[in-house]
Short mmCIF file of C-alpha atoms in Angstrom, two decimals:
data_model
loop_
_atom_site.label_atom_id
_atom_site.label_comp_id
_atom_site.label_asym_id
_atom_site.label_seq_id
_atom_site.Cartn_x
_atom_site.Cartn_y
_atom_site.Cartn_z
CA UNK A 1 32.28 187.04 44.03
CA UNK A 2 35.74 185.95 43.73
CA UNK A 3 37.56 184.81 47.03
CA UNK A 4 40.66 185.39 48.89
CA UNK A 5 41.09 181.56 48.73
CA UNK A 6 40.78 181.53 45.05
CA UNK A 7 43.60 184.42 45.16
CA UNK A 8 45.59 182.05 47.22
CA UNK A 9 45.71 179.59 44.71
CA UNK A 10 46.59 181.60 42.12
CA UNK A 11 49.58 182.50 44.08
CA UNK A 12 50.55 185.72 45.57
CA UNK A 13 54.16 185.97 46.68
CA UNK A 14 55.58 188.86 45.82
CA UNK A 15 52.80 190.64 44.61
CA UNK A 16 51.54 193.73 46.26
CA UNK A 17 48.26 193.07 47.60
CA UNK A 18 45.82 195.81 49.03
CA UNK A 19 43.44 194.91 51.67
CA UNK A 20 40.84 197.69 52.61
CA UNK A 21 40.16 197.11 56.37
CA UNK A 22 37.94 198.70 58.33
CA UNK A 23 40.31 199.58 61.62
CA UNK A 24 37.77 202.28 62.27
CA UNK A 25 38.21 201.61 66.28
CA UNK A 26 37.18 203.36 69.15
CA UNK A 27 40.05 205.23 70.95
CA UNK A 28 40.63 207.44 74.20
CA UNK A 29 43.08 209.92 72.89
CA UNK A 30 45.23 207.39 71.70
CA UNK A 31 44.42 204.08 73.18
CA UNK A 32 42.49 201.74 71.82
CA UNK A 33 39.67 200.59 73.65
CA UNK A 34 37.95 197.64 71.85
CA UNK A 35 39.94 195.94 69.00
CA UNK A 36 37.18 193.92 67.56
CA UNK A 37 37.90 195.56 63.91
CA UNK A 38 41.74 194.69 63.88
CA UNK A 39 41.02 191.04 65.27
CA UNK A 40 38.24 190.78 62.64
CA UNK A 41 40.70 191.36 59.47
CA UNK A 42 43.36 189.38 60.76
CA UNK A 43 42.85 185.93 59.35
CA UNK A 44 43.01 187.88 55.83
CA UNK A 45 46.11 189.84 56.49
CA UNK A 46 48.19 187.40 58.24
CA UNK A 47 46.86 184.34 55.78
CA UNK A 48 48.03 186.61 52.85
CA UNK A 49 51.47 187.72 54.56
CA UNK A 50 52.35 184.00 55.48
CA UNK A 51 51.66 183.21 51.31
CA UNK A 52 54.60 185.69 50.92
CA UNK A 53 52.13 188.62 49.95
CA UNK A 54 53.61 192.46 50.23
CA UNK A 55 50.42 193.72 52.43
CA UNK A 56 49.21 197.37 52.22
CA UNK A 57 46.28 198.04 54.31
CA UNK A 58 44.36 200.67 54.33
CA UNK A 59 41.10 201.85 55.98
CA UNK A 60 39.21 205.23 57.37
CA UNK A 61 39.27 206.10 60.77
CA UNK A 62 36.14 208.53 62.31
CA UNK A 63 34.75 211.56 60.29
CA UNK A 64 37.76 214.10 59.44
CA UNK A 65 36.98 216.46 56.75
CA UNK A 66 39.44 215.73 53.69
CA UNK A 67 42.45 216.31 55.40
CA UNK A 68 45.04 215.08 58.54
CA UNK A 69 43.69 215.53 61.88
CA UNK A 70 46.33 214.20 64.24
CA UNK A 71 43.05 213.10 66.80
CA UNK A 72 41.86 209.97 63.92
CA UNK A 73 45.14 208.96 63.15
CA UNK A 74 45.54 205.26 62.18
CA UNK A 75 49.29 204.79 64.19
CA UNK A 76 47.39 203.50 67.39
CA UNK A 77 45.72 200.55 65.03
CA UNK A 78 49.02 200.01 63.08
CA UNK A 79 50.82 199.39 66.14
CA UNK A 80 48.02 197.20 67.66
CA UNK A 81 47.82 194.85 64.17
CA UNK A 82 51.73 194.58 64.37
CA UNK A 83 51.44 193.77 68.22
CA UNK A 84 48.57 191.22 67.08
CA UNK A 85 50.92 190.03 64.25
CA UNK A 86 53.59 189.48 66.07
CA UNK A 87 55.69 191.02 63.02
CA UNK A 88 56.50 194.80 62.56
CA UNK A 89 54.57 197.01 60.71
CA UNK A 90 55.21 199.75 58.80
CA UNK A 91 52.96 202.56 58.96
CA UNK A 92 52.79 205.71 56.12
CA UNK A 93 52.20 209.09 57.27
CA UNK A 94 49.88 209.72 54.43
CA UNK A 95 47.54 207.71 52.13
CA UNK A 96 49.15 208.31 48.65
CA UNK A 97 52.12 210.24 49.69
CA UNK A 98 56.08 210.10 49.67
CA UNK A 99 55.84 207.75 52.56
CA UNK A 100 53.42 205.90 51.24
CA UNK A 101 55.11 204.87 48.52
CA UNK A 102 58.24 204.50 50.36
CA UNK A 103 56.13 202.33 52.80
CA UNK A 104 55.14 199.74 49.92
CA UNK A 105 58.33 199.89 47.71
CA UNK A 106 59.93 199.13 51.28
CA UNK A 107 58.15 195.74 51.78
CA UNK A 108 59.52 192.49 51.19
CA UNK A 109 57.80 189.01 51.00
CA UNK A 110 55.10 189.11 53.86
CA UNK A 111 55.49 192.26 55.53
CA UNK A 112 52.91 194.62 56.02
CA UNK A 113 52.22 198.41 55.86
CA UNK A 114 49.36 200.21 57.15
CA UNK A 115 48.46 203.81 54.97
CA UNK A 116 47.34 206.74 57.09
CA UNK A 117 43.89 207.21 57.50
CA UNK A 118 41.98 207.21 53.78
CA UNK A 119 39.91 209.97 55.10
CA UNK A 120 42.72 212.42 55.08
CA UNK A 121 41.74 212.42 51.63
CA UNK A 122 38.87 214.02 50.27
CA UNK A 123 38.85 212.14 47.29
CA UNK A 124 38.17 209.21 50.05
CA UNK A 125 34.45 210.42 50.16
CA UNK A 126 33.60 212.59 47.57
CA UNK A 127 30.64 212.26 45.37
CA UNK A 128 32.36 213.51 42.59
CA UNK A 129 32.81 210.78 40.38
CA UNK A 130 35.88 212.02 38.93
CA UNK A 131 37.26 213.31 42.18
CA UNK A 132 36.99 209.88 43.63
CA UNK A 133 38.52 208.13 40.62
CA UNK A 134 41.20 210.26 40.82
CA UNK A 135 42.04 209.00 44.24
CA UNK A 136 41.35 205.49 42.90
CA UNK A 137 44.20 205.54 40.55
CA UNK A 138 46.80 206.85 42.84
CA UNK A 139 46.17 203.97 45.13
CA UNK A 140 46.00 201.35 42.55
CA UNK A 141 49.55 202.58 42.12
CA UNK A 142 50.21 200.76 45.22
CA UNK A 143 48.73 197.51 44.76
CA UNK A 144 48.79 194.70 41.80
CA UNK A 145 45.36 192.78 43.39
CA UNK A 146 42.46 194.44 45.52
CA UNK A 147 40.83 192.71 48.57
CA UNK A 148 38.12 193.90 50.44
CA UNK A 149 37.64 192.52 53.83
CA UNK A 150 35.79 196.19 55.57
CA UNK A 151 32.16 194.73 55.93
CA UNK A 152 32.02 198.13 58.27
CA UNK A 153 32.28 200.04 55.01
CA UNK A 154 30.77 198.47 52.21
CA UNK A 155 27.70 200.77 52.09
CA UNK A 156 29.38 203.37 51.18
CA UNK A 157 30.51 204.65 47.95
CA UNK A 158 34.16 205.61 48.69
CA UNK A 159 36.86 205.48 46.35
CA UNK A 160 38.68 202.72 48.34
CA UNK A 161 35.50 200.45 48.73
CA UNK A 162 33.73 201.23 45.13
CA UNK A 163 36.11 202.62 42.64
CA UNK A 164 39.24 200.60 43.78
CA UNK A 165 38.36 197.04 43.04
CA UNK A 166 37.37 198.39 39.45
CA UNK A 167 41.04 198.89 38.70
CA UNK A 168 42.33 196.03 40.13
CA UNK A 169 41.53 191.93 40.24
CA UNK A 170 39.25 191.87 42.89
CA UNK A 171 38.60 189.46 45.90
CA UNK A 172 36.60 189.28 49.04
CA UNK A 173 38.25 188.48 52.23
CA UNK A 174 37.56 186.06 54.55
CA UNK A 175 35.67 188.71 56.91
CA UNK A 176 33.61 189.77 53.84
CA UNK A 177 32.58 186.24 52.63
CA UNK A 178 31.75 185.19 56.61
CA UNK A 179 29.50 187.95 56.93
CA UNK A 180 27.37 188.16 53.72
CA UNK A 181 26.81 183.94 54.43
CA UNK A 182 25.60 184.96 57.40
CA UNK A 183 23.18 187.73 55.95
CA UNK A 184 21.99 185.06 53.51
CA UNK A 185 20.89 183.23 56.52
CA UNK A 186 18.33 185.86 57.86
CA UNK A 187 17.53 187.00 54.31
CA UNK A 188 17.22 184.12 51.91
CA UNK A 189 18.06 181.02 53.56
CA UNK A 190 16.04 181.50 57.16
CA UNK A 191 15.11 179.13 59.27
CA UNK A 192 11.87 179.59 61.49
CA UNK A 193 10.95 180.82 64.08
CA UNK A 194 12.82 184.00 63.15
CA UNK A 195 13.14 187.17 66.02
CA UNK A 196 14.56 190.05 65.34
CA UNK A 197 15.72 192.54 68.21
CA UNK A 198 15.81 196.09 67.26
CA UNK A 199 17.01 199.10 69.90
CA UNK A 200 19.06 202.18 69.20
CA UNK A 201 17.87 206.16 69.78
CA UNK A 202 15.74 206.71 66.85
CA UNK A 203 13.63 205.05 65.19
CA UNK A 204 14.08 206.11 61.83
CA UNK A 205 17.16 204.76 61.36
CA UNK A 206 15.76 201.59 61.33
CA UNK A 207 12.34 202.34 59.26
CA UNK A 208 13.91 200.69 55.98
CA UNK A 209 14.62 197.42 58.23
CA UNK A 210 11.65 197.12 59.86
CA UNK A 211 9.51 197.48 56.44
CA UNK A 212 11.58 195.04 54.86
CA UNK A 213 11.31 192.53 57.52
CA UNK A 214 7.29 192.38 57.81
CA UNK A 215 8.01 190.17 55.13
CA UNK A 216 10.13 188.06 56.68
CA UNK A 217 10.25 187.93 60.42
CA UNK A 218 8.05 186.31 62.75
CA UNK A 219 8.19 188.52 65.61
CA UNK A 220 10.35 191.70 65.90
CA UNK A 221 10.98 193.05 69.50
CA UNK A 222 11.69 197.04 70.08
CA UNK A 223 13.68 198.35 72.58
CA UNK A 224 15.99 201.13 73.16
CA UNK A 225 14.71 204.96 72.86
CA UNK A 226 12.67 204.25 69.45
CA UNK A 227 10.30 202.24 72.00
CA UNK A 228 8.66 205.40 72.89
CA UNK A 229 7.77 205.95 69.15
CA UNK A 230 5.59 203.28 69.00
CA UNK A 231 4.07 203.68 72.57
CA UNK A 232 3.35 207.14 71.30
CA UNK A 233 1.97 205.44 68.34
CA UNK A 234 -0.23 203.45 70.55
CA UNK A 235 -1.63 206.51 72.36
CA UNK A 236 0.23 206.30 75.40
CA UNK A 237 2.15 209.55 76.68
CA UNK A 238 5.86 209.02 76.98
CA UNK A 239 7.08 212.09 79.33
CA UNK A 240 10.07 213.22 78.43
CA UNK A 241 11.09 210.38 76.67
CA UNK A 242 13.03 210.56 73.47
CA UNK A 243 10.06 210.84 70.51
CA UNK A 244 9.95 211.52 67.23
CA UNK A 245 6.53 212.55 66.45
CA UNK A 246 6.81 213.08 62.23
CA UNK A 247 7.40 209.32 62.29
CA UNK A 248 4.70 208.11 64.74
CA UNK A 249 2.14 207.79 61.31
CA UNK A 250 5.18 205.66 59.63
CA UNK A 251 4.58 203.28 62.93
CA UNK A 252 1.12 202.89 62.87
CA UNK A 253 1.27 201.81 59.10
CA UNK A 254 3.54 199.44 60.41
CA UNK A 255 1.85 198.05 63.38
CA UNK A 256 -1.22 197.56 61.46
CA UNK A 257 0.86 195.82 58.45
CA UNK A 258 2.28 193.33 61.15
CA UNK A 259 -1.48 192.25 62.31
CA UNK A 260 -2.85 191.63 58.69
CA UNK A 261 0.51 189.52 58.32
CA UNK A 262 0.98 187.87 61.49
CA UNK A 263 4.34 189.11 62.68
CA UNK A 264 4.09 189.56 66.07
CA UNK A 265 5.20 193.18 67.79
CA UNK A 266 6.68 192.92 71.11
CA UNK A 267 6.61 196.50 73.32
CA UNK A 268 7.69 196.53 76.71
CA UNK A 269 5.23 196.45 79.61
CA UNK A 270 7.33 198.54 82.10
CA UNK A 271 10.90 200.82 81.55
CA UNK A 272 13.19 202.59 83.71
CA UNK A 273 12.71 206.44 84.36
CA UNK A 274 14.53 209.22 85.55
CA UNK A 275 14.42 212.75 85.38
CA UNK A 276 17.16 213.61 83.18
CA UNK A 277 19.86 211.96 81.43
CA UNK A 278 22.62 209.82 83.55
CA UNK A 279 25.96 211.44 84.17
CA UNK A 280 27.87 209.37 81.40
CA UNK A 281 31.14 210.70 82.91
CA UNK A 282 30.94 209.86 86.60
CA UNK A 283 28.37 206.41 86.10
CA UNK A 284 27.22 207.96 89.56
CA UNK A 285 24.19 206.24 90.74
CA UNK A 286 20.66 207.46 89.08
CA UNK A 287 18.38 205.92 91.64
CA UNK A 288 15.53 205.25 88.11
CA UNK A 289 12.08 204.36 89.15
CA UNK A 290 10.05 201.56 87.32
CA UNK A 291 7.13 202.10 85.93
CA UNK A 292 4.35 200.63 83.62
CA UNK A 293 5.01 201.35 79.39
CA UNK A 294 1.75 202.62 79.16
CA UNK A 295 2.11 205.12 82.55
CA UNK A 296 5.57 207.24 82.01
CA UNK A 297 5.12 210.43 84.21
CA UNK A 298 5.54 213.69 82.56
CA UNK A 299 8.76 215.11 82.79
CA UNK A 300 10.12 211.66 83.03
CA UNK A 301 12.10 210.14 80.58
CA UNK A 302 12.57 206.19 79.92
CA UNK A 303 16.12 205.07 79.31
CA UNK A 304 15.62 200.91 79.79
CA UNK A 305 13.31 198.49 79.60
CA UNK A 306 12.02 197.04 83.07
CA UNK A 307 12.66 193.67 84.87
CA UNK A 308 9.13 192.73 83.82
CA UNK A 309 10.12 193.70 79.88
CA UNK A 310 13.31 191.34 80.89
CA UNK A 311 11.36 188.58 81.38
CA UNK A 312 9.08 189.20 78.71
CA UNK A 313 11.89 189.87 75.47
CA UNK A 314 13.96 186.17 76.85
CA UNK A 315 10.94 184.78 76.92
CA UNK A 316 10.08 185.69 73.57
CA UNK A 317 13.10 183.87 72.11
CA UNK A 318 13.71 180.85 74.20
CA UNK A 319 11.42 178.77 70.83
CA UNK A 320 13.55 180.35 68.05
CA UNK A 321 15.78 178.95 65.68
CA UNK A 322 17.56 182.63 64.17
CA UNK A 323 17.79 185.39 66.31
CA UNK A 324 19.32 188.60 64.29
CA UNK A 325 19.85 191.73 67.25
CA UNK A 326 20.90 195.01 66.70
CA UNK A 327 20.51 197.90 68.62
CA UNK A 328 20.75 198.02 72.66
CA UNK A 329 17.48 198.25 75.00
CA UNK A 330 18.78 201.25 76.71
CA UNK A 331 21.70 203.71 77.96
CA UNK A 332 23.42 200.39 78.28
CA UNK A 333 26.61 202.32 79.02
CA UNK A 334 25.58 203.81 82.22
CA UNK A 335 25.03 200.69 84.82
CA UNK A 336 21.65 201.56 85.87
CA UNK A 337 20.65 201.05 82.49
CA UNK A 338 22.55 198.09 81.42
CA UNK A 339 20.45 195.50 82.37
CA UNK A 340 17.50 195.21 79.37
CA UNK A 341 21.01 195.05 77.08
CA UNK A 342 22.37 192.43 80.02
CA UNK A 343 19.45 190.41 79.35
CA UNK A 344 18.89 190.02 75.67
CA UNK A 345 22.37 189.26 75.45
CA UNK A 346 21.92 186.35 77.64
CA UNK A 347 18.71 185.41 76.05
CA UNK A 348 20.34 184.94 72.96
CA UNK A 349 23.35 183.00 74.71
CA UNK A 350 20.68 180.76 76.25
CA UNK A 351 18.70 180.33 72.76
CA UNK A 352 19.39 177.42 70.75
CA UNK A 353 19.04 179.75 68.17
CA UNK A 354 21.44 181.09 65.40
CA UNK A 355 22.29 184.13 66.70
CA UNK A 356 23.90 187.38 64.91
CA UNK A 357 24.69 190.51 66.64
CA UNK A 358 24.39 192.93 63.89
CA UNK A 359 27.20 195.29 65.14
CA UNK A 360 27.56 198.86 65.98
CA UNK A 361 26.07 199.63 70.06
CA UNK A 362 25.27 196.12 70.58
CA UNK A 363 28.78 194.50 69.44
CA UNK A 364 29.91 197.12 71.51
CA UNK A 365 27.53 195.86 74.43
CA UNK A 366 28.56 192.27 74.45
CA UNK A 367 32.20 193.03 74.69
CA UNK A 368 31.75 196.16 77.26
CA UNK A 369 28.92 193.79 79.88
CA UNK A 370 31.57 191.37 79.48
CA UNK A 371 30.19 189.05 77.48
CA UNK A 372 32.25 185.74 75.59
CA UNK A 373 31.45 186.38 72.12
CA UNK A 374 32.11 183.03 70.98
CA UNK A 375 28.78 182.37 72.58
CA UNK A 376 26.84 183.99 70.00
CA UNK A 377 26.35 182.27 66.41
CA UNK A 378 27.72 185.65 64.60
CA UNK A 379 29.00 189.57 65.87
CA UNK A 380 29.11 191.74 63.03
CA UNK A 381 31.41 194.12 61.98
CA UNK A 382 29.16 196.33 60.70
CA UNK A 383 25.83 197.96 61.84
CA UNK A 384 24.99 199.96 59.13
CA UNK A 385 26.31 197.69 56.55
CA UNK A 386 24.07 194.60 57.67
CA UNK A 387 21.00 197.17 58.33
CA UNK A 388 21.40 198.24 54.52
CA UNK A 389 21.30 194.63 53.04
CA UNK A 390 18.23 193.72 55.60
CA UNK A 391 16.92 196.40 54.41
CA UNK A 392 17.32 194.44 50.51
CA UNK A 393 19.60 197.66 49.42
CA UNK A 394 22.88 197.13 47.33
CA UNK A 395 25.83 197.90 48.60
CA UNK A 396 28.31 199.38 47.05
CA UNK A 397 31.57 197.75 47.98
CA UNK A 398 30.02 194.34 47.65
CA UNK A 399 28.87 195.46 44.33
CA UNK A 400 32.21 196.06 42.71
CA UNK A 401 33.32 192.79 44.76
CA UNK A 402 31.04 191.02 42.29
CA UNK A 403 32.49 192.96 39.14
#
């Protein structure tokens, strides 16, 4: 895979270079509020605009269907990458469009131009092949060299990740090349003891992971609302807790595979309860009850670990040397849940471990409890992406990277 360093060297000033982003950021109508994605591409883009590079970038923005939807507009992340900058940026109104093109043939030496929101275009996502590579070419009308730098987005196979690079020289950005070195760490390269920390709703989402790590972790610690699958699994009644029973066999397999291999499971021994869901609007007070993992009440649902769990999951990773996390403990956002998320987050700041937050909810926890992230070894960009290549699958847009 070549680099954006080896582009560098070749020289790029003048040349129109298109960096696929992922500026997919969270926004309240239109204010932004985290900016971890912008600040996360910026070394590449401003790196590449000081070399005297014309910069296009481009990225998707939430799920529209094929076509402009005023609500996942890109403008709000455009203006926040200028602000960050500290340089004006043009922004296009559309991804392949009149002012698109006007955008790029507009650019001198180191400016930059952000493209409307790829999405707008169903040829973005299509699984057409031709469809896509339709789209393809029109952008590579915009661009002389390709350089990904979207970890968020590399599992997917979208004409701007996959089908792009293809058509252009190809390089991986500085974003891209940090986080696959870190992958390499917790995949090929690990050093032991190795935890992993796995929350989130369901539980199958992260069935692929989990099988692929019995063959690699040490000890893997659940959390979060898939917890009650494998309490369930266990024979223990979970209330009203969030279960998914068709997957409760798929658990069992895997609890028995981790005794004949050693990995060590870690459940919690007591969780949080209430009898319905928090008010996420108000945060008004939910007055939970605490009670033991293997004693939920009916029609009471667990939505955090407990303060004995707390004690339990840090110290469960105070002797580790790589801790990979991904996936809060429980309804994290609410504050009467927050505090299983509080305190694996702290565990892993107090762990002389190498530590990766593997994006998504618990990137999003760190910054929202308040957290420095420079106290944690790694924060990824991308939750899904770094589940899929745990998980040993290729991905796409690293795959035509590597072309």
């Amino acid at each position: 895979m070549k680099t954006i360093d080896e582009l560098l060297t070749e020289g790029v000033a003048g040349r129109r270079v298109f960096v696929r982003a992922d500026l997919n950021v969270p926004l309240d109508g239109t204010t932004i509020t985290d900016d971890g994605r912008i600040r996360a591409v910026l070394p590449t883009v401003a790196k590449l605009a000081e070399a005297g590079a014309r910069v296009v970038v481009a990225s998707h923005l939430g799920r529209p269907k094929g076509a402009p939807d005023p609500a996942f507009s890109l403008a709000p992340a455009a203006a926040r990458l200028g602000e960050l900058l500290g340089a004006d940026v043009a922004f296009a109104t559309d991804t392949v469009g009149d002012s698109a093109r006007a955008a790029v043939e507009g650019l001198t030496d180191g400016q930059v131009a952000v493209l409307e929101n790829l999405r707008f275009n169903a040829g973005e996502t299509s699984k057409d092949d031709a469809e896509r590579g339709a789209f393809a070419d029109r952008l590579g009308e915009l661009a002389d060299v390709y350089v990904g730098d979207g970890f968020g987005a590399v599992h997917r196979k979208h004409a701007s990740v996959y089908d792009l690079p293809a058509r252009l020289p190809h390089y991986a950005g500085y974003l891209i090349a940090t986080e696959v070195g870190v992958l390499k760490k917790l995949t090929t390269d690990v050093k032991r003891p190795y935890a992993v920390v796995l929350g989130g709703a369901k539980v199958s989402d992260k069935l692929g992971v989990i099988d692929h790590l019995l063959e690699k972790a040490d000890r893997i610690l659940i959390g979060g609302g898939m917890v009650f699958t494998f309490l369930a699994a266990q024979g223990h009644e979970v209330g009203a807790s969030l279960l998914q029973e068709d997957q409760i066999p798929v658990v069992k397999e895997y609890i028995e595979r981790a005794k004949e291999r050693g990995v060590e499971f870690v459940l919690p021994v007591d969780v949080l309860v209430a009898g319905e869901f928090p008010d996420m609007k108000t945060k008004a007070p939910a007055h939970p009850a605490t009670v033991a993992a293997d004693a939920i009440p009916a029609g009471q649902m667990g939505l955090d670990i407990g303060p004995e769990s707390r004690k339990l999951y840090a110290s469960k990773l105070t002797d580790t040397a790589t801790v990979f996390w991904n996936g809060p403990m429980g309804v994290f956002e609410h504050p009467d849940y927050a505090e299983g998320t509080r305190a694996v987050a702290q565990a892993l700041i107090d762990s002389p471990a190498f530590t990766v937050v593997g994006g998504g909810d618990s990137a999003a926890a760190v910054r929202i409890l308040g957290f420095d992230e420079n106290a944690f070894g790694h924060i990824s960009t991308g939750g899904g992406a770094s589940l899929e290549y745990l998980e040993g699958k290729t991905l796409p847009g690293l795959a035509a990277l590597e072309g």
